[in-house]
Coordinates of C-alpha atoms and ligand atoms in Angstrom, one line a residue:
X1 CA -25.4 -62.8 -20.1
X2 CA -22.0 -64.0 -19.8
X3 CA -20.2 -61.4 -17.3
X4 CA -16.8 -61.2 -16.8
X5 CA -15.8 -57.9 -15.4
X6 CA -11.7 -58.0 -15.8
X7 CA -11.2 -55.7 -12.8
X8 CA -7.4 -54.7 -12.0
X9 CA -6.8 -55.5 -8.5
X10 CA -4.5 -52.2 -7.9
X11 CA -7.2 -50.1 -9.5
X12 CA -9.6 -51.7 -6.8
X13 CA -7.3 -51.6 -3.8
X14 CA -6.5 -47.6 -4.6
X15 CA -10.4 -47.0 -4.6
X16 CA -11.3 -49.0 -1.6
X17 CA -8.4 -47.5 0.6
X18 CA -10.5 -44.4 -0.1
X19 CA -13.0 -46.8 2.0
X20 CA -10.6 -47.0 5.0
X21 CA -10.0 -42.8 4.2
X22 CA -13.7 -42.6 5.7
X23 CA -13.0 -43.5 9.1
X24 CA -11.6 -40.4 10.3
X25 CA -11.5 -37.0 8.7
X26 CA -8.3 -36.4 9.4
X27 CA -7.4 -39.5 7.0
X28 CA -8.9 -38.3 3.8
X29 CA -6.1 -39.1 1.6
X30 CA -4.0 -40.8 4.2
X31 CA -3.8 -44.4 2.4
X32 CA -3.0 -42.7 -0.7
X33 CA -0.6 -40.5 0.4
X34 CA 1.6 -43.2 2.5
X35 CA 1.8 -45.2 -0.2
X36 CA 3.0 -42.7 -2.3
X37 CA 5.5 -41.3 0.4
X38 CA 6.7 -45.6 0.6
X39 CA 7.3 -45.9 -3.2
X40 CA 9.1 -42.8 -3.4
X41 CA 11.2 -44.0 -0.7
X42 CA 11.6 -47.8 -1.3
X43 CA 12.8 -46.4 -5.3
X44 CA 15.1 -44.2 -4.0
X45 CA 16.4 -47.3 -1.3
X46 CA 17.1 -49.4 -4.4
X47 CA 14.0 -51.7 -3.9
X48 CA 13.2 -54.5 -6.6
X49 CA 10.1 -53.6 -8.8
X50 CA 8.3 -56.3 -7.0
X51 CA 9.4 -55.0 -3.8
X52 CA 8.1 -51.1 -4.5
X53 CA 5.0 -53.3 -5.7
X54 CA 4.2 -54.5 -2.1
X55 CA 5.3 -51.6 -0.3
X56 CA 3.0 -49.5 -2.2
X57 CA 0.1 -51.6 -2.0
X58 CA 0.8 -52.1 2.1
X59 CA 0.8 -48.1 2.2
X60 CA -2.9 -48.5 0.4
X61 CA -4.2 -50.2 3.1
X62 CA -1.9 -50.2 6.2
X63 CA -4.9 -48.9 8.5
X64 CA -7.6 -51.4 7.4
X65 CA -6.9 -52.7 10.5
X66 CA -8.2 -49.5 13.0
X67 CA -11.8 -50.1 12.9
X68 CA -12.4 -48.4 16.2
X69 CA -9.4 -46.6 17.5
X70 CA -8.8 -44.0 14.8
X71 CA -7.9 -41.2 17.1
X72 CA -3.9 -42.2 17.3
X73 CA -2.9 -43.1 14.3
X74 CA -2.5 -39.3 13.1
X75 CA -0.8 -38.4 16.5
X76 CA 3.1 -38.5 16.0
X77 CA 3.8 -38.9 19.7
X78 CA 1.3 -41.8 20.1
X79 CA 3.2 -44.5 21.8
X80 CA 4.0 -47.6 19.8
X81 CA 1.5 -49.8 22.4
X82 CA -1.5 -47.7 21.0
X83 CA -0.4 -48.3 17.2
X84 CA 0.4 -51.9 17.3
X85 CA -3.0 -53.1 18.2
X86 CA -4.3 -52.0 14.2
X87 CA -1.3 -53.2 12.7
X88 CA -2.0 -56.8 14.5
X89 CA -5.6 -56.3 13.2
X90 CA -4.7 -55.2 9.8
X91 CA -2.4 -58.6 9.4
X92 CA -5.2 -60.9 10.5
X93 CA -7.6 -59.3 8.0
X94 CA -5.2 -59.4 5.1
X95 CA -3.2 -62.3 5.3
X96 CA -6.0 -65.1 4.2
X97 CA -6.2 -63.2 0.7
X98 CA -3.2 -65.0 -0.9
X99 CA -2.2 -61.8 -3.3
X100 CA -2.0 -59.9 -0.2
X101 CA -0.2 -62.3 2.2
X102 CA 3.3 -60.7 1.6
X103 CA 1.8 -57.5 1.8
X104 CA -0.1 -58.7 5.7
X105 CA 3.1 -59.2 7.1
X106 CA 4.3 -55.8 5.9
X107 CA 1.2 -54.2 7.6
X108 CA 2.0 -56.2 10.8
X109 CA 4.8 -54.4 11.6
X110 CA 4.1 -51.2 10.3
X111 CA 4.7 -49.7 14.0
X112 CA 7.6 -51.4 14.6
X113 CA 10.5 -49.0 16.0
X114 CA 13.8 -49.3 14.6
X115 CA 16.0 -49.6 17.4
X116 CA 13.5 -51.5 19.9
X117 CA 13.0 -54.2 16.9
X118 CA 16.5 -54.9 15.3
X119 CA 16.7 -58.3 16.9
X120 CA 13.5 -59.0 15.2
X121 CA 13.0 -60.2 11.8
X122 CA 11.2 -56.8 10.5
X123 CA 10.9 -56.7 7.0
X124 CA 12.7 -53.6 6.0
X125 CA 9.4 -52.5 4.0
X126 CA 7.6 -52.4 7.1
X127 CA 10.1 -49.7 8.3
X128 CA 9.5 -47.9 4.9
X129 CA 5.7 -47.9 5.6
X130 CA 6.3 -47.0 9.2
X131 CA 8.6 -43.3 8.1
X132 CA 6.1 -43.0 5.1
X133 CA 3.0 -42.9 7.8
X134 CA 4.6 -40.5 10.5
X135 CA 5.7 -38.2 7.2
X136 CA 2.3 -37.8 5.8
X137 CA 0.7 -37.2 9.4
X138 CA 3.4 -34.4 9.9
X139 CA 2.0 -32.5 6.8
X140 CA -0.7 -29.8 7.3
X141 CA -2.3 -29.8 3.9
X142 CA -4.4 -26.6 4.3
X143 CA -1.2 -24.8 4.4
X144 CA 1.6 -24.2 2.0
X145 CA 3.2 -28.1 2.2
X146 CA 6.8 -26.7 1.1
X147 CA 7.3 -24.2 4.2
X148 CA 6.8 -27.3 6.3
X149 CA 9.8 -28.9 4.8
X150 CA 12.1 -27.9 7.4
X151 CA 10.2 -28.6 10.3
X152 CA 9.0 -32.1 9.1
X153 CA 12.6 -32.7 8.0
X154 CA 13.7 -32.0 12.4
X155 CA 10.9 -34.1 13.5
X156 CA 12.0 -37.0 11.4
X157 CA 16.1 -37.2 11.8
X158 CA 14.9 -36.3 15.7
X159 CA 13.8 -39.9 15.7
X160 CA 16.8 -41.3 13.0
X161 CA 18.2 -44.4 14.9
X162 CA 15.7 -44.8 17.1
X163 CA 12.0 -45.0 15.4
X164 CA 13.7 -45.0 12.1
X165 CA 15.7 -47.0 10.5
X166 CA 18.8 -44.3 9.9
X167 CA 19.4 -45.8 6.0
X168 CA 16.1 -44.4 5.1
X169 CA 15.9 -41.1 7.2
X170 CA 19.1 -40.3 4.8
X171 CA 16.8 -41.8 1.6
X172 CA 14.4 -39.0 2.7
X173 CA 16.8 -35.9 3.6
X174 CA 17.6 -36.4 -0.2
X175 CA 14.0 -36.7 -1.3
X176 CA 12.8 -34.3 0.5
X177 CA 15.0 -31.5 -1.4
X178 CA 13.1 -31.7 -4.0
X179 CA 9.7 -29.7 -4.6
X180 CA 8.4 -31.9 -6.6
X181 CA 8.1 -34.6 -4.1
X182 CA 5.8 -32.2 -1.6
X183 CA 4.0 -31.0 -4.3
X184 CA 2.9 -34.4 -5.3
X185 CA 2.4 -35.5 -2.0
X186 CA -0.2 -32.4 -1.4
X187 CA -1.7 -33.0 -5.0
X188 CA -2.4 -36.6 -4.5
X189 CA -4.9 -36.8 -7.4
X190 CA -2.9 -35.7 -9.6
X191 CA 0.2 -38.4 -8.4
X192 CA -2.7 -41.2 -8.6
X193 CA -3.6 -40.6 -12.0
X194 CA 0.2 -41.5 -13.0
X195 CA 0.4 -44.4 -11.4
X196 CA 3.1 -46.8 -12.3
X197 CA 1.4 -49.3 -14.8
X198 CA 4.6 -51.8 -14.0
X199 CA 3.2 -52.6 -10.6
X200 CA 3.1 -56.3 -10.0
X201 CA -0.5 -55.9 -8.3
X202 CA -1.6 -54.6 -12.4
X203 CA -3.7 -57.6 -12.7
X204 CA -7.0 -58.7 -13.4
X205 CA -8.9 -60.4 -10.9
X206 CA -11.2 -63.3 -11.6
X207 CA -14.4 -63.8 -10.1
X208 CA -12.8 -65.5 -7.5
X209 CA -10.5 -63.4 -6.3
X210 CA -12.7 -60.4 -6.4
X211 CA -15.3 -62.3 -4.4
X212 CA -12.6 -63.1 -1.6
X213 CA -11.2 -59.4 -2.1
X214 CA -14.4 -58.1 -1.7
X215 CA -14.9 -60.2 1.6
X216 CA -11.9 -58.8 3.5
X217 CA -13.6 -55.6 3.2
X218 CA -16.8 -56.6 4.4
X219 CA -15.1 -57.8 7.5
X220 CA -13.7 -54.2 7.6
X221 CA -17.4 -52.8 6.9
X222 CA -19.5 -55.0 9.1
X223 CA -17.2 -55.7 12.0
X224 CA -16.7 -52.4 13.2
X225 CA -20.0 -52.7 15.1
X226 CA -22.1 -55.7 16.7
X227 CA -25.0 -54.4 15.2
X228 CA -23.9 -54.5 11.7
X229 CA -21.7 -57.7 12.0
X230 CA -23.8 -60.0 9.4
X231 CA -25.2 -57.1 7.6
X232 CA -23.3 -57.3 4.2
X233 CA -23.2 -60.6 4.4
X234 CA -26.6 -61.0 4.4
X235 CA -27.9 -58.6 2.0
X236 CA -25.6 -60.5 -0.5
X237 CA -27.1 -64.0 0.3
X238 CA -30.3 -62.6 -0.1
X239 CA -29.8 -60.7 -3.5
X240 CA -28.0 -64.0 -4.8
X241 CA -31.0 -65.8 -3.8
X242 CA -33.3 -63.4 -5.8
X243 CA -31.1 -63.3 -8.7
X244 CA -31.1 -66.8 -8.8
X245 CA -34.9 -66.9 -9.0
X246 CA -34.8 -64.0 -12.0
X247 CA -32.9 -66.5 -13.7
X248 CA -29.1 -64.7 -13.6
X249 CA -25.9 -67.1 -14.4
X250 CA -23.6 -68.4 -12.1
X251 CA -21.2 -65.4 -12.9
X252 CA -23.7 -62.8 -12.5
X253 CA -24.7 -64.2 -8.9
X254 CA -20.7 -63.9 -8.4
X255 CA -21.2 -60.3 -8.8
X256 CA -24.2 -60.1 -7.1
X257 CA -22.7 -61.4 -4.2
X258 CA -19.5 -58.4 -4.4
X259 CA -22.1 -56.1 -4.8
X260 CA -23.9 -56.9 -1.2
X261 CA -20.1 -57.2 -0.2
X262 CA -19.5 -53.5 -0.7
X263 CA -22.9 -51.8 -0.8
X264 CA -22.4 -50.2 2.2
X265 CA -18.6 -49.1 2.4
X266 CA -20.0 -45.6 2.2
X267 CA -20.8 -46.7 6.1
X268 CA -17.0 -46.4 7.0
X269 CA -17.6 -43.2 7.0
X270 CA -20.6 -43.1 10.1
X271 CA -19.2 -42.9 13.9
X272 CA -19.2 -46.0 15.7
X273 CA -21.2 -43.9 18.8
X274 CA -24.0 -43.2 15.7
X275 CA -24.1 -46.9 14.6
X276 CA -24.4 -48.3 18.6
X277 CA -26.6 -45.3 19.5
X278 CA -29.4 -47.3 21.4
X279 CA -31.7 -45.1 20.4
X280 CA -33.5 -43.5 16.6
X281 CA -31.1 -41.7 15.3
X282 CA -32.1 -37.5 15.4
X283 CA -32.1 -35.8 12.5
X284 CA -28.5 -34.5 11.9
X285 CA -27.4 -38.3 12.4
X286 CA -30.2 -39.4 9.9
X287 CA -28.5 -37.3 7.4
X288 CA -24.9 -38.2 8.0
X289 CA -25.6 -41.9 7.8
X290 CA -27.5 -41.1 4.6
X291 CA -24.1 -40.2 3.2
X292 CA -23.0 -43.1 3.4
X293 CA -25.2 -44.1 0.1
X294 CA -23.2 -41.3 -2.0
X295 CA -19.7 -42.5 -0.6
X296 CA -20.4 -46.1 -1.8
X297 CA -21.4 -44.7 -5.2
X298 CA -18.0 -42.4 -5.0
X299 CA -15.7 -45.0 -3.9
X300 CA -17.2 -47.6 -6.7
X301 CA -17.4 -45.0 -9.2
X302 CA -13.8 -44.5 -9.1
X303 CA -13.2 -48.4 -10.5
X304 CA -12.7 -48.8 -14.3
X305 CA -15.2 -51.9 -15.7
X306 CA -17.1 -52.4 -12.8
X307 CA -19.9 -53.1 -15.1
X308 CA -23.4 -53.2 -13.4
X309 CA -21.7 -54.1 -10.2
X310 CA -21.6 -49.9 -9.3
X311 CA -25.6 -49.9 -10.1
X312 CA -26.6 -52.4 -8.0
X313 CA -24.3 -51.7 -5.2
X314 CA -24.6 -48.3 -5.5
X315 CA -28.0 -47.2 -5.8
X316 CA -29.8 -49.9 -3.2
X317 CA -31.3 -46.7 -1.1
X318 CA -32.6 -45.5 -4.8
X319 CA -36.7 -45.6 -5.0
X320 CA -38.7 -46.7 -8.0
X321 CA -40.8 -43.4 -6.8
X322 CA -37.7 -41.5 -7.2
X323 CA -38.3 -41.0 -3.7
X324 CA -34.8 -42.6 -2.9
X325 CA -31.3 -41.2 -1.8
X326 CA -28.9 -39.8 -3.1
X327 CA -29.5 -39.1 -6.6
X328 CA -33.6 -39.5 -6.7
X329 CA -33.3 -41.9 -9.8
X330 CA -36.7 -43.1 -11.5
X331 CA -37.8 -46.7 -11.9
X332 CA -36.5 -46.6 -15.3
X333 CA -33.0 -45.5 -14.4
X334 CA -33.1 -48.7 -12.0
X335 CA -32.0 -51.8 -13.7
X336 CA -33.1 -54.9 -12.3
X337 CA -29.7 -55.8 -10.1
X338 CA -30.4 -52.1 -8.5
X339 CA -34.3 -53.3 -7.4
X340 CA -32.5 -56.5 -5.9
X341 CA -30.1 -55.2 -4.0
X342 CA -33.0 -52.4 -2.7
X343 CA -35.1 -55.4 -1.8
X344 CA -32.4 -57.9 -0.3
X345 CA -31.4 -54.3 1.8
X346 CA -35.0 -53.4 3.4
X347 CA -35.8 -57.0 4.3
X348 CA -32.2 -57.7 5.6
X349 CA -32.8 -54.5 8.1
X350 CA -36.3 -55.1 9.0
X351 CA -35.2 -58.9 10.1
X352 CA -32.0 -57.7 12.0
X353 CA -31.4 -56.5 15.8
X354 CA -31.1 -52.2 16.1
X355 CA -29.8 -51.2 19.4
X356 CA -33.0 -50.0 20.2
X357 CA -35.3 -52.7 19.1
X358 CA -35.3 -56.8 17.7
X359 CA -35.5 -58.1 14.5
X360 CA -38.8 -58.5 12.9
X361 CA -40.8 -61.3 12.3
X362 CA -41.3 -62.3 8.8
X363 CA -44.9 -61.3 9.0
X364 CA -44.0 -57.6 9.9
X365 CA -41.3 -57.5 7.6
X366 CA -43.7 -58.8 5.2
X367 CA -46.5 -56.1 6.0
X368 CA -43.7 -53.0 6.1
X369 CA -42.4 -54.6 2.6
X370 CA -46.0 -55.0 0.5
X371 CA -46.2 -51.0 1.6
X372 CA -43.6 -50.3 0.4
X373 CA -44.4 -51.6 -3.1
X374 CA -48.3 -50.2 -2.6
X375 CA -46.4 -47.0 -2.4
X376 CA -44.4 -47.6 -5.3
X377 CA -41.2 -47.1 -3.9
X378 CA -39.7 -50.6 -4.6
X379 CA -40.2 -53.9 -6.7
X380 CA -44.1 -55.2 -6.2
X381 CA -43.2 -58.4 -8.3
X382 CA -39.7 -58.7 -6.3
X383 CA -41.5 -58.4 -2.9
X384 CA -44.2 -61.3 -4.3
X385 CA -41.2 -63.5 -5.6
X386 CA -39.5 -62.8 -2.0
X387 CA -42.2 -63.3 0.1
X388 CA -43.5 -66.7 -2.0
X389 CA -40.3 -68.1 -1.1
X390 CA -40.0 -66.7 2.8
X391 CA -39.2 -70.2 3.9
X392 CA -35.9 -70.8 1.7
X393 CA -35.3 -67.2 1.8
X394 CA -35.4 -66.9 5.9
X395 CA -33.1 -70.3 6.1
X396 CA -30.5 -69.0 4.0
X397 CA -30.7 -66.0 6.2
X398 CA -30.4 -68.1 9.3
X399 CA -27.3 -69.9 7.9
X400 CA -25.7 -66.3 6.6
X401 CA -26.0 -65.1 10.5
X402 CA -25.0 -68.5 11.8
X403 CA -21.6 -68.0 10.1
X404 CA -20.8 -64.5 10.3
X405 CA -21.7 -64.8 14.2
X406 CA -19.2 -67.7 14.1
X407 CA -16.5 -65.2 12.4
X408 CA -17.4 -62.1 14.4
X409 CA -17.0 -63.9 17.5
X410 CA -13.1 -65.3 16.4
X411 CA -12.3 -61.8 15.1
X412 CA -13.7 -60.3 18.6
X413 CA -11.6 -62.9 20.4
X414 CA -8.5 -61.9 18.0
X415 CA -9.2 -58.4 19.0
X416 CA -9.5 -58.7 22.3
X417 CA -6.4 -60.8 22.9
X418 CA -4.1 -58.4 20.8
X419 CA -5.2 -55.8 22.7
X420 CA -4.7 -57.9 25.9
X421 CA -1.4 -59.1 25.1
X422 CA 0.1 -55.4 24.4
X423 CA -2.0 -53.6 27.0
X424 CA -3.3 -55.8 30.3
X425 CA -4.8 -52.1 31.4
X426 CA -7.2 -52.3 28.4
X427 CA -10.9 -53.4 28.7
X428 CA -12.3 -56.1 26.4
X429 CA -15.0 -55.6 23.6
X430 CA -18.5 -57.8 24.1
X431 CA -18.2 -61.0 22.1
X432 CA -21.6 -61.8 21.6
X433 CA -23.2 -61.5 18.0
X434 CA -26.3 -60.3 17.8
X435 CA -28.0 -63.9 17.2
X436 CA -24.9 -65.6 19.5
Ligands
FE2_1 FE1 -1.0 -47.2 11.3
FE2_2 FE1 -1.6 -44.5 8.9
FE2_3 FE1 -27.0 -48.8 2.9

């Protein structure tokens, strides 16, 4: 089969910001909304089309960056030291994916005060991202949005001149009169499915770029957490591998490989204290990290022409038994990319360190695995083809950890001296990888 999914790279970035949403539930929307509140503005500013392009897209994923320290970015009195560390973070995940470089830099400074920075070459869309952010955190959306307008309205032109640039505190006095703005802003589905088809981010991606856009957000799935660091990673070099023995073509191992890329962005959505506990998780943490199977399937469900990629990402906790989570699918709803990715998943966590216990040998995971199939909850003829191969299969796996320990430890090191460099007080993360 010849596979060519012709995926639209905005379509994708509006459903993964959903993603970085997860992270807090105080941000459900928050990506969404900021970008609508920049493109409103930077229009309104007299932006270029290719210039309401980027802002919108850096509103989509300005935050991609706070994979730990969520607990300031919806606080408007947070001090610019506490913000700057994600924005540095957010830059150094973005700025390798060439269509998003312009947009990095954007992101970078997306903290940035007005008046403390004029001497600075800030890009005046990093400003419009900054008033669009502080905006949408100002707005209680359990209440009526358009009684708020007054108050939001003082707390903004309180800080014209000095956090904002005063050019665009006017832009928004003048927005801001009209109804229609708030009401869009609280009804954000309803913006979203209007979206501007001009954008310059309309495109399809190749294979290519989907792979390496799919990558950044593995980084932002996997390197939240020490424990989890090579997880994606490795559950797609082992799903390639075993598509590669059922005979699939170079474009469907591609997709293979975004599939084990994003299977688990559902897991955004699971505290970091629940994926460090050094302990088994009790029963109402069991079933939150559970959820994180349904958000995947959410998030990816939300992509026109994904193709087979949704099935095999999103059902890899399904059972053959119908036994699995969350939708209890039979063997027959589970195509064969679905039973891979199950596979590749249960043999990448029975090899890997918990906090609580090593990694398995092959021979346990082997034992756990054929029980699994006994049981008929998963592939008996995958588990043969896996386990006939262990050698190649367990040396790709050693390779897959080699690197991503290489990458978690620069990205820790990144971390660590961007938090350093704006706050001496502040204590460093552990570097070591799980296999360092
Ligand atoms: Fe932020
Ligand atoms: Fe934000
Ligand atoms: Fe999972």
């Amino acid at each position: 089969m010849f596979l060519n999914l012709r995926i639209n790279m905005l379509d994708l970035l509006i459903a993964l910001s959903k993603g970085i949403d997860l992270v807090s539930p105080e941000l459900a929307g928050h990506h969404r909304r900021v970008a609508y509140i920049a493109l409103r503005l930077a229009r309104e500013a007299g932006l270029s089309k290719e210039g309401q392009s980027e802002v919108f897209v850096a509103g989509l994923v300005h935050d991609s960056g706070a994979l730990e320290d969520t607990k300031n970015l919806v606080d408007f009195e947070a001090s610019s030291i506490h913000l700057q560390g994600h924005a540095e973070v957010g830059f150094h995940l973005l700025k390798d994916f060439q269509p998003l470089a312009q947009v990095a830099k954007i992101v970078r400074h997306h903290h940035a005060h007005w008046a403390e920075t004029r001497s600075e070459d800030i890009p005046l869309a990093s400003h419009i991202v900054h008033l669009a952010d502080r905006i949408a955190i100002l707005v209680d959306y359990d209440q009526c949005v358009l009684s708020q307008v007054p108050s939001i309205l003082k707390r903004i032109s309180d800080h014209e001149g000095g956090r904002f640039m005063p050019e665009l505190v006017q832009v928004f006095r003048h927005m801001a009169r009209k109804e229609v703005f708030w009401l869009y802003l609280k009804n954000i589905d309803s913006f979203f499915s209007r979206v501007d088809p001009e954008s310059s981010y309309n495109i399809e991606l190749n294979n290519e770029q989907l792979l390496a856009l799919s990558d950044l957000f593995r980084v932002i799935i996997d390197f939240r957490c020490q424990f989890t660091s090579s997880h994606s990673y490795c559950v797609g070099e082992i799903a390639e591998t075993l598509a590669a023995y059922n005979g699939y073509s170079e474009n469907e191992l591609a997709i293979m490989r975004v599939a084990g890329n994003l299977h688990d962005i559902g897991k955004l959505i699971v505290p970091l204290d629940i994926l460090n506990k050094d302990g088994k998780l009790d029963p109402a943490e069991r079933l939150l990290m559970n959820t994180h199977a349904f958000h995947t399937a959410d998030i990816l469900g939300q992509i026109k022409s994904l193709g087979p990629l949704h099935d095999w990402a999103a059902f890899h906790h399904e059972r053959l038994d119908g036994n699995g989570y969350p939708f209890h699918l039979s063997g027959a709803q589970l195509p064969l990319g679905s039973r891979i990715m199950a596979v590749a998943d249960i043999f990448t966590a029975l090899v890997e360190d918990r906090p609580y216990r090593k990694g398995l040998d092959l021979e346990e995971a082997r034992s756990i695995m054929l029980n699994l199939s006994d049981e008929g909850g998963i592939d008996a003829r995958l588990v043969g083809l896996l386990f006939s191969h262990s050698t190649e299969v367990f040396d790709r796996l050693v390779k897959a950890r080699e690197l991503t320990d290489t990458k978690y430890r620069e990205f820790r090191l990144m971390i660590n001296a961007t938090k350093a460099a704006l706050d001496p007080q502040a204590s460093a993360q552990p570097l070591e990888p799980r296999y360092g």
